[in-house]
Amino acid sequence: MSTPTPEEAAPYGSGPTKSAAQAPTAIKRVRTHHLRELKERGERFSMLTAYEQHAAQTFDEAGIEVLLVGDSASNNVYGNETSLPVTVDELIPLTRAVSRSVQRALVVGDLPFGSYQASPEQAYLTAVRFMKEGGAHAIKLEGGVEMAPQIERLTRGGIPVMAHIGFTPQSEHTLGGYRVQGRGDTASRVLADALAVQEAGAFAVVMEMVPGDVAAQVTKELAIPTIGIGAGPECDGQVLVWQDAFGLRTGRMARFVKQYADLHGVLLEAARAFDADVKGGTFPGPDHTF
Ligand code: KIV
């Protein structure tokens, strides 16, 4: 039997006296099994999107467990209106930047629309690129029952999969727009999707825009952790797109977004101050001149 590494021997640090709030930060390097252990211990974890170096470093330093290089880069980095146009070739460099920039967080690369739905083999070849070229530690894909063959193929091939059910933005046009999924009779469909992705081997599942009581039931029934976005407070983890949560993006926000900062306001003020200094001849001053 091999000797456990210090990380394996004491993934949460030593001693039973740590409070629930402290324990997750003691994980030295977040692995997929840690998320499940946190669920088993009734402890929550957090996930944010990240698409580049400095945000990734900052979120990692803050103790965010999972950084998702989301296909939401399409409408937060590349200037598109939706997540549909972004390509594998556009997401891989962002994934590489994030994976190079973190010391602790689990980095998940998001497979974009059209890069995995055709077949399990297509999904595997795309996911391998995210792992080899992007340095991702896991991948995320959208879909429930219908994606079970893809999830099985990936996990069999050594690629950890985070599933994404409920409202799946890549299927916006099939679902008839941004709509809550799982209301009334369709709640059983969300549960069936959740059970199918778990059975296929997913290590966690994102639930987007699902009624809180349905998400709570799914969270209770699954052994793998659930991560909510617009799915109420009972999920094991929560995720938000960082430009929404920290106020870099302006305009209409989904109801599930809580805004923690006004980065747009801060940047606007800073840019205006710089502009005024340049035009007024006060920058550069003697301190900035060789
Ligand atoms: O791409 C993304 O940002 C996502 C999250 C909203 C879960 O899929």
mmCIF file of C-alpha atoms and ligand atoms in Angstrom:
data_model
loop_
_atom_site.group_PDB
_atom_site.id
_atom_site.type_symbol
_atom_site.label_atom_id
_atom_site.label_comp_id
_atom_site.label_asym_id
_atom_site.label_seq_id
_atom_site.Cartn_x
_atom_site.Cartn_y
_atom_site.Cartn_z
ATOM 1 C CA MET A 1 0.000 0.000 0.000
ATOM 2 C CA SER A 2 1.395 3.422 -0.879
ATOM 3 C CA THR A 3 1.955 6.015 1.824
ATOM 4 C CA PRO A 4 -0.666 8.752 1.582
ATOM 5 C CA THR A 5 0.590 12.188 0.595
ATOM 6 C CA PRO A 6 0.069 14.907 3.230
ATOM 7 C CA GLU A 7 -2.870 16.130 1.150
ATOM 8 C CA GLU A 8 -4.502 12.676 1.084
ATOM 9 C CA ALA A 9 -3.809 12.089 4.733
ATOM 10 C CA ALA A 10 -5.313 15.358 5.932
ATOM 11 C CA PRO A 11 -7.264 17.013 3.143
ATOM 12 C CA TYR A 12 -8.983 19.424 5.507
ATOM 13 C CA GLY A 13 -6.118 20.116 7.874
ATOM 14 C CA SER A 14 -5.962 18.386 11.222
ATOM 15 C CA GLY A 15 -8.175 18.412 14.266
ATOM 16 C CA PRO A 16 -11.922 18.104 14.655
ATOM 17 C CA THR A 17 -12.193 21.586 16.161
ATOM 18 C CA LYS A 18 -12.355 23.476 12.856
ATOM 19 C CA SER A 19 -15.683 25.192 12.338
ATOM 20 C CA ALA A 20 -17.717 24.392 9.236
ATOM 21 C CA ALA A 21 -16.910 27.836 7.883
ATOM 22 C CA GLN A 22 -13.151 27.308 8.200
ATOM 23 C CA ALA A 23 -12.801 23.752 6.989
ATOM 24 C CA PRO A 24 -13.130 24.228 3.198
ATOM 25 C CA THR A 25 -10.350 26.829 3.122
ATOM 26 C CA ALA A 26 -7.951 24.263 4.600
ATOM 27 C CA ILE A 27 -8.084 22.169 1.432
ATOM 28 C CA LYS A 28 -4.695 22.707 -0.195
ATOM 29 C CA ARG A 29 -5.696 21.812 -3.727
ATOM 30 C CA VAL A 30 -9.355 21.274 -4.510
ATOM 31 C CA ARG A 31 -10.067 17.925 -6.131
ATOM 32 C CA THR A 32 -13.410 16.555 -7.276
ATOM 33 C CA HIS A 33 -13.602 14.224 -4.258
ATOM 34 C CA HIS A 34 -13.328 17.207 -1.897
ATOM 35 C CA LEU A 35 -16.633 18.601 -3.205
ATOM 36 C CA ARG A 36 -18.375 15.343 -2.439
ATOM 37 C CA GLU A 37 -16.770 15.218 1.010
ATOM 38 C CA LEU A 38 -17.964 18.764 1.685
ATOM 39 C CA LYS A 39 -21.502 17.698 0.748
ATOM 40 C CA GLU A 40 -21.255 14.682 3.045
ATOM 41 C CA ARG A 41 -20.177 16.980 5.869
ATOM 42 C CA GLY A 42 -22.996 19.413 5.128
ATOM 43 C CA GLU A 43 -20.561 22.191 4.145
ATOM 44 C CA ARG A 44 -21.144 24.571 1.267
ATOM 45 C CA PHE A 45 -18.662 25.537 -1.442
ATOM 46 C CA SER A 46 -18.538 28.278 -4.037
ATOM 47 C CA MET A 47 -17.847 28.543 -7.736
ATOM 48 C CA LEU A 48 -17.309 31.602 -9.943
ATOM 49 C CA THR A 49 -16.607 31.987 -13.600
ATOM 50 C CA ALA A 50 -13.109 33.186 -14.532
ATOM 51 C CA TYR A 51 -11.636 33.876 -17.937
ATOM 52 C CA GLU A 52 -8.231 35.440 -17.315
ATOM 53 C CA GLN A 53 -5.224 35.699 -15.010
ATOM 54 C CA HIS A 54 -5.926 38.444 -12.487
ATOM 55 C CA ALA A 55 -9.549 37.613 -11.758
ATOM 56 C CA ALA A 56 -8.593 33.930 -11.451
ATOM 57 C CA GLN A 57 -5.751 34.722 -9.038
ATOM 58 C CA THR A 58 -8.009 36.952 -6.959
ATOM 59 C CA PHE A 59 -10.836 34.414 -6.723
ATOM 60 C CA ASP A 60 -8.347 31.658 -5.903
ATOM 61 C CA GLU A 61 -6.872 33.829 -3.138
ATOM 62 C CA ALA A 62 -10.413 34.474 -1.841
ATOM 63 C CA GLY A 63 -10.923 30.733 -1.351
ATOM 64 C CA ILE A 64 -13.433 30.052 -4.123
ATOM 65 C CA GLU A 65 -13.310 26.280 -4.583
ATOM 66 C CA VAL A 66 -14.176 26.003 -8.281
ATOM 67 C CA LEU A 67 -13.417 28.335 -11.197
ATOM 68 C CA LEU A 68 -15.448 27.735 -14.330
ATOM 69 C CA VAL A 69 -14.107 28.958 -17.646
ATOM 70 C CA GLY A 70 -17.678 29.209 -18.833
ATOM 71 C CA ASP A 71 -18.962 29.440 -22.360
ATOM 72 C CA SER A 72 -20.408 32.653 -20.905
ATOM 73 C CA ALA A 73 -17.039 34.041 -22.066
ATOM 74 C CA SER A 74 -18.955 34.392 -25.307
ATOM 75 C CA ASN A 75 -21.002 37.286 -23.890
ATOM 76 C CA ASN A 76 -18.552 38.451 -21.201
ATOM 77 C CA VAL A 77 -15.254 38.421 -23.096
ATOM 78 C CA TYR A 78 -15.929 38.106 -26.803
ATOM 79 C CA GLY A 79 -18.805 40.579 -27.148
ATOM 80 C CA ASN A 80 -21.465 38.158 -28.417
ATOM 81 C CA GLU A 81 -25.087 38.368 -27.340
ATOM 82 C CA THR A 82 -25.389 34.746 -26.240
ATOM 83 C CA SER A 83 -23.155 31.797 -25.395
ATOM 84 C CA LEU A 84 -23.856 30.076 -28.709
ATOM 85 C CA PRO A 85 -21.161 31.532 -30.995
ATOM 86 C CA VAL A 86 -18.072 30.884 -28.836
ATOM 87 C CA THR A 87 -15.722 28.178 -30.134
ATOM 88 C CA VAL A 88 -13.361 25.613 -28.641
ATOM 89 C CA ASP A 89 -10.404 27.523 -30.114
ATOM 90 C CA GLU A 90 -11.572 30.696 -28.350
ATOM 91 C CA LEU A 91 -12.137 29.038 -24.964
ATOM 92 C CA ILE A 92 -8.945 27.003 -24.724
ATOM 93 C CA PRO A 93 -6.544 29.983 -24.361
ATOM 94 C CA LEU A 94 -8.783 31.402 -21.608
ATOM 95 C CA THR A 95 -8.802 28.025 -19.868
ATOM 96 C CA ARG A 96 -5.011 27.901 -20.079
ATOM 97 C CA ALA A 97 -4.726 31.393 -18.575
ATOM 98 C CA VAL A 98 -6.958 30.434 -15.648
ATOM 99 C CA SER A 99 -5.366 27.050 -14.962
ATOM 100 C CA ARG A 100 -1.892 28.645 -14.986
ATOM 101 C CA SER A 101 -3.028 31.298 -12.515
ATOM 102 C CA VAL A 102 -4.487 29.246 -9.677
ATOM 103 C CA GLN A 103 -2.857 27.372 -6.851
ATOM 104 C CA ARG A 104 -5.873 25.866 -5.140
ATOM 105 C CA ALA A 105 -9.091 26.056 -7.141
ATOM 106 C CA LEU A 106 -10.465 23.280 -9.314
ATOM 107 C CA VAL A 107 -10.548 24.630 -12.881
ATOM 108 C CA VAL A 108 -13.460 23.457 -15.026
ATOM 109 C CA GLY A 109 -13.533 24.077 -18.773
ATOM 110 C CA ASP A 110 -16.962 24.465 -20.358
ATOM 111 C CA LEU A 111 -17.568 22.601 -23.621
ATOM 112 C CA PRO A 112 -19.182 25.047 -26.042
ATOM 113 C CA PHE A 113 -22.269 24.488 -28.176
ATOM 114 C CA GLY A 114 -21.714 22.019 -30.999
ATOM 115 C CA SER A 115 -18.483 20.577 -29.610
ATOM 116 C CA TYR A 116 -19.894 17.503 -27.851
ATOM 117 C CA GLN A 117 -23.549 16.900 -28.688
ATOM 118 C CA ALA A 118 -22.914 14.936 -31.909
ATOM 119 C CA SER A 119 -21.454 11.831 -30.240
ATOM 120 C CA PRO A 120 -19.576 10.542 -27.201
ATOM 121 C CA GLU A 121 -16.457 10.389 -29.383
ATOM 122 C CA GLN A 122 -16.777 14.045 -30.369
ATOM 123 C CA ALA A 123 -17.241 14.924 -26.680
ATOM 124 C CA TYR A 124 -14.149 12.943 -25.709
ATOM 125 C CA LEU A 125 -11.922 14.517 -28.356
ATOM 126 C CA THR A 126 -13.074 18.028 -27.409
ATOM 127 C CA ALA A 127 -12.659 17.395 -23.689
ATOM 128 C CA VAL A 128 -9.137 16.042 -24.217
ATOM 129 C CA ARG A 129 -8.201 19.367 -25.821
ATOM 130 C CA PHE A 130 -9.472 21.254 -22.760
ATOM 131 C CA MET A 131 -7.408 19.026 -20.479
ATOM 132 C CA LYS A 132 -4.206 18.876 -22.580
ATOM 133 C CA GLU A 133 -4.110 22.341 -24.154
ATOM 134 C CA GLY A 134 -6.127 24.271 -21.566
ATOM 135 C CA GLY A 135 -4.866 22.543 -18.426
ATOM 136 C CA ALA A 136 -8.458 22.075 -17.179
ATOM 137 C CA HIS A 137 -8.925 19.729 -14.252
ATOM 138 C CA ALA A 138 -12.450 18.786 -15.347
ATOM 139 C CA ILE A 139 -15.015 19.774 -17.959
ATOM 140 C CA LYS A 140 -18.654 20.840 -17.867
ATOM 141 C CA LEU A 141 -21.311 20.020 -20.422
ATOM 142 C CA GLU A 142 -25.017 20.795 -20.663
ATOM 143 C CA GLY A 143 -27.730 18.154 -20.688
ATOM 144 C CA GLY A 144 -29.282 15.388 -18.607
ATOM 145 C CA VAL A 145 -30.595 11.984 -19.703
ATOM 146 C CA GLU A 146 -29.600 12.582 -23.327
ATOM 147 C CA MET A 147 -25.976 13.319 -22.377
ATOM 148 C CA ALA A 148 -25.469 10.160 -20.307
ATOM 149 C CA PRO A 149 -23.502 8.387 -23.102
ATOM 150 C CA GLN A 150 -21.146 11.384 -23.375
ATOM 151 C CA ILE A 151 -20.627 11.548 -19.608
ATOM 152 C CA GLU A 152 -19.935 7.802 -19.459
ATOM 153 C CA ARG A 153 -17.412 8.017 -22.303
ATOM 154 C CA LEU A 154 -15.557 10.937 -20.717
ATOM 155 C CA THR A 155 -15.378 9.501 -17.215
ATOM 156 C CA ARG A 156 -14.264 6.131 -18.624
ATOM 157 C CA GLY A 157 -11.536 8.017 -20.461
ATOM 158 C CA GLY A 158 -10.244 9.757 -17.329
ATOM 159 C CA ILE A 159 -12.030 13.087 -17.657
ATOM 160 C CA PRO A 160 -14.103 14.302 -14.680
ATOM 161 C CA VAL A 161 -17.451 15.714 -15.784
ATOM 162 C CA MET A 162 -19.610 18.392 -14.201
ATOM 163 C CA ALA A 163 -23.103 18.207 -15.687
ATOM 164 C CA HIS A 164 -25.504 21.154 -16.151
ATOM 165 C CA ILE A 165 -29.283 20.652 -16.080
ATOM 166 C CA GLY A 166 -32.457 22.701 -15.631
ATOM 167 C CA PHE A 167 -32.202 25.734 -17.884
ATOM 168 C CA THR A 168 -29.324 25.051 -20.272
ATOM 169 C CA PRO A 169 -28.395 28.251 -22.148
ATOM 170 C CA GLN A 170 -27.021 26.396 -25.189
ATOM 171 C CA SER A 171 -30.565 25.058 -25.758
ATOM 172 C CA GLU A 172 -32.177 28.488 -25.389
ATOM 173 C CA HIS A 173 -33.934 28.184 -28.736
ATOM 174 C CA THR A 174 -35.288 24.708 -27.997
ATOM 175 C CA LEU A 175 -36.437 25.716 -24.522
ATOM 176 C CA GLY A 176 -38.202 28.819 -25.842
ATOM 177 C CA GLY A 177 -36.000 31.436 -24.135
ATOM 178 C CA TYR A 178 -34.727 31.991 -20.606
ATOM 179 C CA ARG A 179 -37.336 30.120 -18.573
ATOM 180 C CA VAL A 180 -37.428 28.388 -15.214
ATOM 181 C CA GLN A 181 -37.352 24.608 -15.732
ATOM 182 C CA GLY A 182 -39.026 22.026 -13.517
ATOM 183 C CA ARG A 183 -42.177 23.844 -12.475
ATOM 184 C CA GLY A 184 -45.230 21.661 -11.770
ATOM 185 C CA ASP A 185 -45.310 18.362 -13.665
ATOM 186 C CA THR A 186 -41.865 18.880 -15.177
ATOM 187 C CA ALA A 187 -40.142 18.638 -11.771
ATOM 188 C CA SER A 188 -39.783 14.884 -12.328
ATOM 189 C CA ARG A 189 -37.808 15.580 -15.503
ATOM 190 C CA VAL A 190 -35.213 17.587 -13.543
ATOM 191 C CA LEU A 191 -34.873 14.747 -11.043
ATOM 192 C CA ALA A 192 -34.586 12.176 -13.845
ATOM 193 C CA ASP A 193 -31.840 14.275 -15.483
ATOM 194 C CA ALA A 194 -30.002 14.605 -12.180
ATOM 195 C CA LEU A 195 -30.135 10.878 -11.482
ATOM 196 C CA ALA A 196 -29.049 10.071 -15.051
ATOM 197 C CA VAL A 197 -25.942 12.279 -14.925
ATOM 198 C CA GLN A 198 -25.003 10.909 -11.519
ATOM 199 C CA GLU A 199 -25.437 7.335 -12.758
ATOM 200 C CA ALA A 200 -23.334 8.141 -15.838
ATOM 201 C CA GLY A 201 -20.446 9.259 -13.619
ATOM 202 C CA ALA A 202 -20.680 13.051 -13.250
ATOM 203 C CA PHE A 203 -18.901 14.304 -10.111
ATOM 204 C CA ALA A 204 -21.226 17.305 -9.668
ATOM 205 C CA VAL A 205 -24.203 18.901 -11.346
ATOM 206 C CA VAL A 206 -25.085 22.549 -11.962
ATOM 207 C CA MET A 207 -28.810 23.298 -11.725
ATOM 208 C CA GLU A 208 -29.841 26.522 -13.407
ATOM 209 C CA MET A 209 -33.188 28.286 -12.922
ATOM 210 C CA VAL A 210 -34.956 25.459 -11.120
ATOM 211 C CA PRO A 211 -37.560 26.142 -8.376
ATOM 212 C CA GLY A 212 -35.983 26.084 -4.922
ATOM 213 C CA ASP A 213 -38.089 23.180 -3.628
ATOM 214 C CA VAL A 214 -37.259 21.018 -6.651
ATOM 215 C CA ALA A 215 -33.540 21.805 -6.332
ATOM 216 C CA ALA A 216 -33.736 20.971 -2.624
ATOM 217 C CA GLN A 217 -35.280 17.579 -3.393
ATOM 218 C CA VAL A 218 -32.650 16.824 -6.059
ATOM 219 C CA THR A 219 -29.866 17.852 -3.666
ATOM 220 C CA LYS A 220 -31.264 15.509 -1.024
ATOM 221 C CA GLU A 221 -31.586 12.561 -3.393
ATOM 222 C CA LEU A 222 -28.172 12.848 -5.050
ATOM 223 C CA ALA A 223 -24.900 11.622 -3.598
ATOM 224 C CA ILE A 224 -22.957 14.024 -5.843
ATOM 225 C CA PRO A 225 -22.968 17.755 -5.047
ATOM 226 C CA THR A 226 -25.401 20.129 -6.706
ATOM 227 C CA ILE A 227 -24.365 23.669 -7.642
ATOM 228 C CA GLY A 228 -27.148 26.179 -7.962
ATOM 229 C CA ILE A 229 -27.579 29.227 -10.144
ATOM 230 C CA GLY A 230 -31.112 30.455 -9.634
ATOM 231 C CA ALA A 231 -31.938 27.199 -7.837
ATOM 232 C CA GLY A 232 -32.445 28.380 -4.270
ATOM 233 C CA PRO A 233 -30.410 28.043 -1.089
ATOM 234 C CA GLU A 234 -30.461 24.265 -0.575
ATOM 235 C CA CYS A 235 -27.871 23.352 -3.215
ATOM 236 C CA ASP A 236 -24.464 22.175 -1.990
ATOM 237 C CA GLY A 237 -22.677 24.979 -3.829
ATOM 238 C CA GLN A 238 -23.550 28.194 -5.643
ATOM 239 C CA VAL A 239 -22.183 29.703 -8.840
ATOM 240 C CA LEU A 240 -22.449 33.137 -10.442
ATOM 241 C CA VAL A 241 -20.906 34.787 -13.484
ATOM 242 C CA TRP A 242 -18.390 37.150 -11.927
ATOM 243 C CA GLN A 243 -19.107 40.177 -14.115
ATOM 244 C CA ASP A 244 -22.726 39.965 -12.935
ATOM 245 C CA ALA A 245 -21.939 39.363 -9.256
ATOM 246 C CA PHE A 246 -19.335 42.106 -8.988
ATOM 247 C CA GLY A 247 -21.064 44.660 -11.180
ATOM 248 C CA LEU A 248 -18.700 44.921 -14.128
ATOM 249 C CA ARG A 249 -21.570 44.239 -16.487
ATOM 250 C CA THR A 250 -24.403 46.749 -16.447
ATOM 251 C CA GLY A 251 -27.980 46.444 -17.657
ATOM 252 C CA ARG A 252 -30.731 44.006 -16.834
ATOM 253 C CA MET A 253 -29.726 41.231 -14.450
ATOM 254 C CA ALA A 254 -31.409 37.898 -13.835
ATOM 255 C CA ARG A 255 -33.337 37.782 -10.556
ATOM 256 C CA PHE A 256 -30.943 35.196 -9.120
ATOM 257 C CA VAL A 257 -27.937 37.546 -9.300
ATOM 258 C CA LYS A 258 -26.800 39.255 -6.114
ATOM 259 C CA GLN A 259 -24.503 42.212 -6.804
ATOM 260 C CA TYR A 260 -21.553 42.376 -4.399
ATOM 261 C CA ALA A 261 -19.691 45.334 -5.921
ATOM 262 C CA ASP A 262 -19.977 48.061 -8.542
ATOM 263 C CA LEU A 263 -16.817 47.472 -10.551
ATOM 264 C CA HIS A 264 -18.270 49.292 -13.532
ATOM 265 C CA GLY A 265 -18.621 52.418 -11.385
ATOM 266 C CA VAL A 266 -15.083 52.069 -9.997
ATOM 267 C CA LEU A 267 -13.560 51.593 -13.466
ATOM 268 C CA LEU A 268 -15.591 54.405 -14.957
ATOM 269 C CA GLU A 269 -14.423 56.818 -12.286
ATOM 270 C CA ALA A 270 -10.797 55.719 -12.660
ATOM 271 C CA ALA A 271 -10.900 56.000 -16.462
ATOM 272 C CA ARG A 272 -12.452 59.465 -16.246
ATOM 273 C CA ALA A 273 -9.813 60.593 -13.732
ATOM 274 C CA PHE A 274 -7.022 59.336 -16.023
ATOM 275 C CA ASP A 275 -8.608 61.051 -19.007
ATOM 276 C CA ALA A 276 -8.923 64.335 -17.107
ATOM 277 C CA ASP A 277 -5.276 64.163 -15.937
ATOM 278 C CA VAL A 278 -3.990 63.478 -19.453
ATOM 279 C CA LYS A 279 -6.065 66.227 -21.027
ATOM 280 C CA GLY A 280 -5.289 68.653 -18.200
ATOM 281 C CA GLY A 281 -1.533 67.988 -18.448
ATOM 282 C CA THR A 282 -1.198 66.704 -14.846
ATOM 283 C CA PHE A 283 -0.225 63.168 -15.835
ATOM 284 C CA PRO A 284 2.570 62.219 -16.065
ATOM 285 C CA GLY A 285 3.895 64.338 -13.244
ATOM 286 C CA PRO A 286 7.482 64.566 -11.961
ATOM 287 C CA ASP A 287 7.058 61.274 -10.021
ATOM 288 C CA HIS A 288 6.231 59.402 -13.225
ATOM 289 C CA THR A 289 8.983 60.933 -15.325
ATOM 290 C CA PHE A 290 12.580 59.632 -15.708
HETATM 291 O O1 KIV B 1 -21.004 29.426 -18.793
HETATM 292 C C1 KIV B 1 -21.335 29.694 -17.633
HETATM 293 O O2 KIV B 1 -20.976 30.741 -17.080
HETATM 294 C C2 KIV B 1 -22.172 28.745 -16.929
HETATM 295 C C3 KIV B 1 -22.593 29.109 -15.534
HETATM 296 C C4 KIV B 1 -23.650 30.112 -15.582
HETATM 297 C C5 KIV B 1 -22.989 27.919 -14.764
HETATM 298 O O3 KIV B 1 -22.506 27.736 -17.438
#
